[in-house]
PDB file of C-alpha atoms (C1' of nucleotides) in Angstrom:
ATOM      1  CA  MET A 118      99.428  50.049 -15.185  1.00  0.00           C
ATOM      2  CA  ASP A 119      96.566  47.640 -14.595  1.00  0.00           C
ATOM      3  CA  ARG A 120      94.009  48.308 -11.898  1.00  0.00           C
ATOM      4  CA  GLU A 121      95.455  45.430  -9.875  1.00  0.00           C
ATOM      5  CA  GLU A 122      98.896  47.016 -10.188  1.00  0.00           C
ATOM      6  CA  TYR A 123      97.540  50.346  -9.000  1.00  0.00           C
ATOM      7  CA  VAL A 124      95.612  48.728  -6.149  1.00  0.00           C
ATOM      8  CA  GLU A 125      98.751  46.813  -5.142  1.00  0.00           C
ATOM      9  CA  ARG A 126     100.857  50.013  -5.013  1.00  0.00           C
ATOM     10  CA  VAL A 127      98.258  51.834  -2.931  1.00  0.00           C
ATOM     11  CA  LEU A 128      97.894  48.928  -0.492  1.00  0.00           C
ATOM     12  CA  VAL A 129     101.652  48.446  -0.046  1.00  0.00           C
ATOM     13  CA  MET A 130     102.022  52.185   0.417  1.00  0.00           C
ATOM     14  CA  VAL A 131      99.364  52.301   3.143  1.00  0.00           C
ATOM     15  CA  GLU A 132     101.013  49.324   4.856  1.00  0.00           C
ATOM     16  CA  ARG A 133     104.311  51.260   4.812  1.00  0.00           C
ATOM     17  CA  ILE A 134     102.690  53.963   6.948  1.00  0.00           C
ATOM     18  CA  PRO A 135     104.139  53.468  10.463  1.00  0.00           C
ATOM     19  CA  PRO A 136     101.938  53.575  13.590  1.00  0.00           C
ATOM     20  CA  GLY A 137     101.373  57.008  15.030  1.00  0.00           C
ATOM     21  CA  ARG A 138     101.746  58.496  11.566  1.00  0.00           C
ATOM     22  CA  VAL A 139      99.323  59.194   8.694  1.00  0.00           C
ATOM     23  CA  MET A 140      99.183  60.033   5.004  1.00  0.00           C
ATOM     24  CA  SER A 141      96.543  61.982   3.148  1.00  0.00           C
ATOM     25  CA  TYR A 142      94.756  60.471   0.160  1.00  0.00           C
ATOM     26  CA  GLY A 143      96.518  63.030  -2.010  1.00  0.00           C
ATOM     27  CA  ASP A 144      99.909  62.088  -0.532  1.00  0.00           C
ATOM     28  CA  VAL A 145      99.333  58.398  -1.275  1.00  0.00           C
ATOM     29  CA  ALA A 146      98.223  59.289  -4.796  1.00  0.00           C
ATOM     30  CA  GLU A 147     101.370  61.354  -5.275  1.00  0.00           C
ATOM     31  CA  ALA A 148     103.537  58.663  -3.657  1.00  0.00           C
ATOM     32  CA  VAL A 149     102.305  55.992  -6.065  1.00  0.00           C
ATOM     33  CA  GLY A 150     102.587  58.575  -8.830  1.00  0.00           C
ATOM     34  CA  VAL A 151      99.300  57.534 -10.427  1.00  0.00           C
ATOM     35  CA  GLY A 152      95.733  58.726 -10.281  1.00  0.00           C
ATOM     36  CA  GLY A 153      94.502  61.139  -7.626  1.00  0.00           C
ATOM     37  CA  PRO A 154      93.048  61.258  -4.122  1.00  0.00           C
ATOM     38  CA  ARG A 155      89.740  59.951  -5.487  1.00  0.00           C
ATOM     39  CA  GLN A 156      91.334  56.830  -6.901  1.00  0.00           C
ATOM     40  CA  VAL A 157      93.162  56.186  -3.612  1.00  0.00           C
ATOM     41  CA  GLY A 158      89.944  56.510  -1.629  1.00  0.00           C
ATOM     42  CA  ARG A 159      88.286  54.254  -4.154  1.00  0.00           C
ATOM     43  CA  VAL A 160      90.915  51.541  -3.696  1.00  0.00           C
ATOM     44  CA  MET A 161      90.550  51.864   0.076  1.00  0.00           C
ATOM     45  CA  SER A 162      86.802  51.332  -0.070  1.00  0.00           C
ATOM     46  CA  LEU A 163      87.430  48.246  -2.208  1.00  0.00           C
ATOM     47  CA  GLU A 164      90.500  46.613  -0.599  1.00  0.00           C
ATOM     48  CA  GLY A 165      91.083  48.960   2.359  1.00  0.00           C
ATOM     49  CA  GLY A 166      89.883  46.206   4.687  1.00  0.00           C
ATOM     50  CA  ALA A 167      93.281  44.531   4.197  1.00  0.00           C
ATOM     51  CA  VAL A 168      95.364  47.532   5.293  1.00  0.00           C
ATOM     52  CA  PRO A 169      95.558  50.100   8.155  1.00  0.00           C
ATOM     53  CA  TRP A 170      93.156  52.425   6.371  1.00  0.00           C
ATOM     54  CA  TRP A 171      92.786  54.536   9.523  1.00  0.00           C
ATOM     55  CA  ARG A 172      96.395  55.710   8.884  1.00  0.00           C
ATOM     56  CA  VAL A 173      95.045  57.352   5.743  1.00  0.00           C
ATOM     57  CA  VAL A 174      93.270  60.608   6.495  1.00  0.00           C
ATOM     58  CA  ARG A 175      92.016  63.666   4.671  1.00  0.00           C
ATOM     59  CA  ALA A 176      94.395  66.503   3.793  1.00  0.00           C
ATOM     60  CA  ASP A 177      92.947  68.485   6.724  1.00  0.00           C
ATOM     61  CA  GLY A 178      93.437  65.616   9.185  1.00  0.00           C
ATOM     62  CA  GLY A 179      89.773  64.602   9.148  1.00  0.00           C
ATOM     63  CA  LEU A 180      89.301  60.937  10.057  1.00  0.00           C
ATOM     64  CA  PRO A 181      87.330  58.672   7.710  1.00  0.00           C
ATOM     65  CA  LEU A 182      84.657  57.833  10.303  1.00  0.00           C
ATOM     66  CA  CYS A 183      82.259  57.425   7.398  1.00  0.00           C
ATOM     67  CA  HIS A 184      82.789  53.703   8.114  1.00  0.00           C
ATOM     68  CA  ASP A 185      83.319  53.289  11.838  1.00  0.00           C
ATOM     69  CA  GLY A 186      84.793  55.068  14.815  1.00  0.00           C
ATOM     70  CA  ARG A 187      87.611  52.509  14.587  1.00  0.00           C
ATOM     71  CA  ALA A 188      89.971  55.144  13.185  1.00  0.00           C
ATOM     72  CA  LEU A 189      89.710  57.258  16.326  1.00  0.00           C
ATOM     73  CA  ALA A 190      90.272  54.212  18.553  1.00  0.00           C
ATOM     74  CA  GLN A 191      93.322  53.204  16.515  1.00  0.00           C
ATOM     75  CA  HIS A 192      94.921  56.665  16.533  1.00  0.00           C
ATOM     76  CA  ARG A 193      94.333  56.924  20.273  1.00  0.00           C
ATOM     77  CA  ALA A 194      95.921  53.497  20.680  1.00  0.00           C
ATOM     78  CA  GLU A 195      98.894  54.289  18.418  1.00  0.00           C
ATOM     79  CA  GLY A 196      99.452  57.696  19.988  1.00  0.00           C
ATOM     80  CA  THR A 197      98.782  59.685  16.834  1.00  0.00           C
ATOM     81  CA  PRO A 198      99.040  63.443  17.530  1.00  0.00           C
ATOM     82  CA  LEU A 199      95.425  64.601  17.687  1.00  0.00           C
ATOM     83  CA  ARG A 200      94.304  68.233  17.577  1.00  0.00           C
ATOM     84  CA  SER A 201      90.658  67.370  17.966  1.00  0.00           C
ATOM     85  CA  PRO A 202      88.644  64.305  19.149  1.00  0.00           C
ATOM     86  CA  GLU A 203      88.420  63.286  15.511  1.00  0.00           C
ATOM     87  CA  ARG A 204      91.205  65.223  13.829  1.00  0.00           C
ATOM     88  CA  VAL A 205      94.911  64.484  13.329  1.00  0.00           C
ATOM     89  CA  ASP A 206      97.734  67.004  13.635  1.00  0.00           C
ATOM     90  CA  MET A 207      99.016  66.785  10.064  1.00  0.00           C
ATOM     91  CA  GLU A 208     102.107  68.879  10.807  1.00  0.00           C
ATOM     92  CA  LEU A 209     103.113  66.186  13.294  1.00  0.00           C
ATOM     93  CA  ALA A 210     101.534  62.989  12.023  1.00  0.00           C
ATOM     94  CA  ARG A 211     102.088  63.549   8.293  1.00  0.00           C
ATOM     95  CA  TRP A 212     104.474  60.863   7.020  1.00  0.00           C
ATOM     96  CA  TRP A 213     106.240  60.174   3.757  1.00  0.00           C
ATOM     97  CA  PRO A 214     108.106  57.040   2.542  1.00  0.00           C
ATOM     98  CA  PRO A 215     111.906  57.314   3.192  1.00  0.00           C
ATOM     99  CA  ASP A 216     112.313  56.351  -0.454  1.00  0.00           C
ATOM    100  CA  GLY A 217     110.861  59.676  -1.522  1.00  0.00           C
ATOM    101  CA  PRO A 218     111.574  63.464  -1.253  1.00  0.00           C
ATOM    102  CA  GLY A 219     110.873  63.295   2.477  1.00  0.00           C
ATOM    103  CA  GLY A 220     114.233  61.586   2.956  1.00  0.00           C
ATOM    104  CA  GLY A 221     113.278  60.401   6.446  1.00  0.00           C
ATOM    105  CA  THR A 222     110.596  59.785   9.035  1.00  0.00           C
ATOM    106  CA  GLY A 223     110.477  63.460   9.619  1.00  0.00           C
TER     107      GLY A 223
ATOM    108  C1'  DG B 252      78.687  60.128 -25.393  1.00  0.00           C
ATOM    109  C1'  DG B 253      76.233  62.487 -21.473  1.00  0.00           C
ATOM    110  C1'  DT B 254      74.933  62.704 -16.602  1.00  0.00           C
ATOM    111  C1'  DG B 255      75.410  61.703 -11.636  1.00  0.00           C
ATOM    112  C1'  DT B 256      78.271  60.174  -7.834  1.00  0.00           C
ATOM    113  C1'  DG B 257      82.314  59.473  -4.575  1.00  0.00           C
ATOM    114  C1'  DA B 258      86.666  56.841   2.162  1.00  0.00           C
ATOM    115  C1'  DC B 259      89.299  63.971  -2.043  1.00  0.00           C
ATOM    116  C1'  DG B 260      91.600  68.915  -2.313  1.00  0.00           C
ATOM    117  C1'  DC B 261      91.735  73.870  -2.693  1.00  0.00           C
ATOM    118  C1'  DA B 262      89.776  78.620  -2.539  1.00  0.00           C
ATOM    119  C1'  DG B 263      86.159  82.026  -1.216  1.00  0.00           C
ATOM    120  C1'  DG B 264      82.511  83.864   1.810  1.00  0.00           C
TER     121       DG B 264
ATOM    122  C1'  DC C 152      83.756  76.178  12.158  1.00  0.00           C
ATOM    123  C1'  DC C 153      80.198  76.311   8.713  1.00  0.00           C
ATOM    124  C1'  DC C 154      78.671  75.923   3.744  1.00  0.00           C
ATOM    125  C1'  DT C 155      79.378  76.518  -1.294  1.00  0.00           C
ATOM    126  C1'  DG C 156      81.696  76.169  -5.982  1.00  0.00           C
ATOM    127  C1'  DC C 157      85.154  74.154  -8.985  1.00  0.00           C
ATOM    128  C1'  DG C 158      88.637  70.627 -10.449  1.00  0.00           C
ATOM    129  C1'  DC C 159      90.120  66.084 -10.454  1.00  0.00           C
ATOM    130  C1'  DC C 160      89.754  60.807 -12.231  1.00  0.00           C
ATOM    131  C1'  DA C 161      87.197  56.559 -12.557  1.00  0.00           C
ATOM    132  C1'  DC C 162      82.880  53.978 -12.228  1.00  0.00           C
ATOM    133  C1'  DA C 163      77.790  53.142 -12.964  1.00  0.00           C
ATOM    134  C1'  DC C 164      73.517  54.108 -15.407  1.00  0.00           C
TER     135       DC C 164
END
DNA sequence: GGTGTGACGCAGG
DNA sequence: CCCTGCGCCACAC
């Protein structure tokens, strides 16, 4: 598993996240089956500009505004279930690829 | 090889 | 909700 391979998997995974839904860094890490939440976040900071990074949030629904308030604008535009002006309702927005244990969009 | 850091996650106070 | 401590893996010095 080269770094490019890992980066590719993470990026394609994030792109698979449908609008109005989100995945936590840990979920993406588990979905790709390699590395951990740190590595996912790392890839995002490097190549995240090519994917809907705002659909990737912290395990507690915290938005990555460490960059820009874009995330909030996007979630508001996509209709993501928010519990707070900058927090996502994980129990509602949490998504998992239909090719995994989730078995569906929820 | 050791130390410090980070778009993280969990548990305790 | 707030802060703190530990674990995690990879990168930079």
